[in-house]
Tab-separated table of C-alpha atoms in Angstrom:
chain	number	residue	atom	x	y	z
A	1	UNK	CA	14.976	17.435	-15.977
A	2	UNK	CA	18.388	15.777	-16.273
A	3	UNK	CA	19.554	12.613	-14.489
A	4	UNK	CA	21.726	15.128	-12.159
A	5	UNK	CA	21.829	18.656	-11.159
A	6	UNK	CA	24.774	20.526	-9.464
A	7	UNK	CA	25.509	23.946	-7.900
A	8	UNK	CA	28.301	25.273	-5.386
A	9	UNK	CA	26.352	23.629	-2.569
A	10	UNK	CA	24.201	20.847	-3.715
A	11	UNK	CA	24.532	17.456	-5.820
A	12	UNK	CA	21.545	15.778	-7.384
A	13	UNK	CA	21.923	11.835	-8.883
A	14	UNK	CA	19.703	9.268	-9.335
A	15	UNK	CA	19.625	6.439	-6.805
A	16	UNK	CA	21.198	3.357	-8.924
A	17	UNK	CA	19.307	0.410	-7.161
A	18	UNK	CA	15.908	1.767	-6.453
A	19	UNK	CA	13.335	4.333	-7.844
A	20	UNK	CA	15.267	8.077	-5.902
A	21	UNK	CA	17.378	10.174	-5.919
A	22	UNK	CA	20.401	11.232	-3.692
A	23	UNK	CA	21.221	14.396	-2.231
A	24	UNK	CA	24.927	15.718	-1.096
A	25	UNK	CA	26.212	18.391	0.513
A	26	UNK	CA	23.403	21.574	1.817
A	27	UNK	CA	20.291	21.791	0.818
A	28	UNK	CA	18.658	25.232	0.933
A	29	UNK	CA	15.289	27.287	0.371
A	30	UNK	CA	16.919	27.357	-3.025
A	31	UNK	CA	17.117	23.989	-3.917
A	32	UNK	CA	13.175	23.217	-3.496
A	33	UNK	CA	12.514	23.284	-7.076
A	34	UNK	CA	15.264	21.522	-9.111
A	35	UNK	CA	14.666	18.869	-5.454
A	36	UNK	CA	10.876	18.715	-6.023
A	37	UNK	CA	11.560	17.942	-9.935
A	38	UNK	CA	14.114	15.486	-9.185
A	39	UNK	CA	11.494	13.378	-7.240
A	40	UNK	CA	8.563	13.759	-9.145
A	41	UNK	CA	10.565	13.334	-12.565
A	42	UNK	CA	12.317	9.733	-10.965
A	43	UNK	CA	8.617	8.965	-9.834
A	44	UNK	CA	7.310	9.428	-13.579
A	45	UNK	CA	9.897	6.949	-14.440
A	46	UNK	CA	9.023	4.344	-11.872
A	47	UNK	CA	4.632	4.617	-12.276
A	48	UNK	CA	5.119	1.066	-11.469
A	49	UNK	CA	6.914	1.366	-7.855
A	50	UNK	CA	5.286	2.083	-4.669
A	51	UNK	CA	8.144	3.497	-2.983
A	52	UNK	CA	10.156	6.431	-3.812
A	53	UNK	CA	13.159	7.310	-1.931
A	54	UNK	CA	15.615	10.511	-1.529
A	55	UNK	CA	18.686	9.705	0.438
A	56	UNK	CA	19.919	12.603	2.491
A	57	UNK	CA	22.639	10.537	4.264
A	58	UNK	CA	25.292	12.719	2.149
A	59	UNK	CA	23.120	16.121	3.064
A	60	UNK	CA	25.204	18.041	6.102
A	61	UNK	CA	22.549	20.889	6.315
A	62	UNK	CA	18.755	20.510	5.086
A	63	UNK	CA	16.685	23.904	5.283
A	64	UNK	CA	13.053	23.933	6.664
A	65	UNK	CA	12.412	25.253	3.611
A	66	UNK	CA	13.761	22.177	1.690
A	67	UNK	CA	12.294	20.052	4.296
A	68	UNK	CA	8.885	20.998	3.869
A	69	UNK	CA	9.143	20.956	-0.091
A	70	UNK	CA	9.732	17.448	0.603
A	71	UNK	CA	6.677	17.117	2.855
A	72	UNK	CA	4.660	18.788	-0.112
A	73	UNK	CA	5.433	16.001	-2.232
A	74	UNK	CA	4.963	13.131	-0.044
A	75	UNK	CA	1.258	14.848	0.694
A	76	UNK	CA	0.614	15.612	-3.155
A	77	UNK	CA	1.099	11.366	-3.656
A	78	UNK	CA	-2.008	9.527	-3.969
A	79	UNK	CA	-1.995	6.831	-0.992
A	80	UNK	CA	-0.848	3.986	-2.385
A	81	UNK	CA	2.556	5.434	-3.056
A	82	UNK	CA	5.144	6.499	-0.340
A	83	UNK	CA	8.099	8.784	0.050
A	84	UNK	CA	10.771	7.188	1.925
A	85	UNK	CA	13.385	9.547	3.647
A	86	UNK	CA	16.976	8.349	4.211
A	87	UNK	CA	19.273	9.975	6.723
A	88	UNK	CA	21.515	10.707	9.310
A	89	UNK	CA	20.359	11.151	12.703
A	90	UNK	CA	22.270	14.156	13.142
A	91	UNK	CA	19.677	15.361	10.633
A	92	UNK	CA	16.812	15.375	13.353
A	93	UNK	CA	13.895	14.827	10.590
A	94	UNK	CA	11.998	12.545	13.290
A	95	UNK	CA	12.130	15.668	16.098
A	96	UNK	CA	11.801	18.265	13.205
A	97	UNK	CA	8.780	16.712	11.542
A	98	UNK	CA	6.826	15.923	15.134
A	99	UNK	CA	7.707	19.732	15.381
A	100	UNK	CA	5.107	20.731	12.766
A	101	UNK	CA	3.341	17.955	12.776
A	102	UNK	CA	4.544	16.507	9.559
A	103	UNK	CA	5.099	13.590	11.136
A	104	UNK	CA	1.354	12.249	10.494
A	105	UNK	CA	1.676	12.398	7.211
A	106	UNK	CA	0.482	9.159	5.871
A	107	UNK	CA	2.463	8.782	2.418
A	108	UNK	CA	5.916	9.895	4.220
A	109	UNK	CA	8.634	7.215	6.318
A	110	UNK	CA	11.758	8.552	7.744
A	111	UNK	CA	14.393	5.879	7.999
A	112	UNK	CA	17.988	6.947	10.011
A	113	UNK	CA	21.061	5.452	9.320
């Protein structure tokens, strides 16, 4: 995979700071694959890190379908690493996670801004 991917409703880049990525504009059932790549292809490039982060603050929509693609990776980490969610509260991930019980999932964090 590329540094970036882009379509008509999505933007993919790599987070410049930290081992991530960051997400713009809607992110649909679509978009679980090239997202899914994104993070394990950034988390092949950091072996060393223990904490891998996708910001979402730039995401205005986020499907369940995206969301739980996202869950799938978190749960496919082995325990010492950690997925690290960044977004908006207008998002809901807390309330939409509890909702299917994603929220126990040891190897994911949410963190609002």
């Amino acid at each position: 995979m590329t540094d970036h991917y882009i379509d008509d409703l999505m933007f993919i880049t790599p987070l410049g700071h930290a081992p991530g990525i960051r997400l713009f504009g809607q992110v649909t059932a679509a978009h679980k694959s090239p997202v899914t790549l994104a993070v394990l292809h950034c988390h092949g490039q950091h072996q060393d890190t223990t904490d891998v982060t996708v910001d979402l603050t730039g995401v205005h929509y986020l499907s369940q379908d995206a969301l739980k693609a996202l869950i799938d990776v978190a749960r496919a980490l082995p325990p010492s690493l950690r997925l690290t969610l960044r977004a908006r509260p207008e998002l809901s991930l807390p309330e939409r996670l509890a909702t299917h019980g994603w929220h126990e999932t040891d190897t994911l964090q949410v963190n609002e801004d």
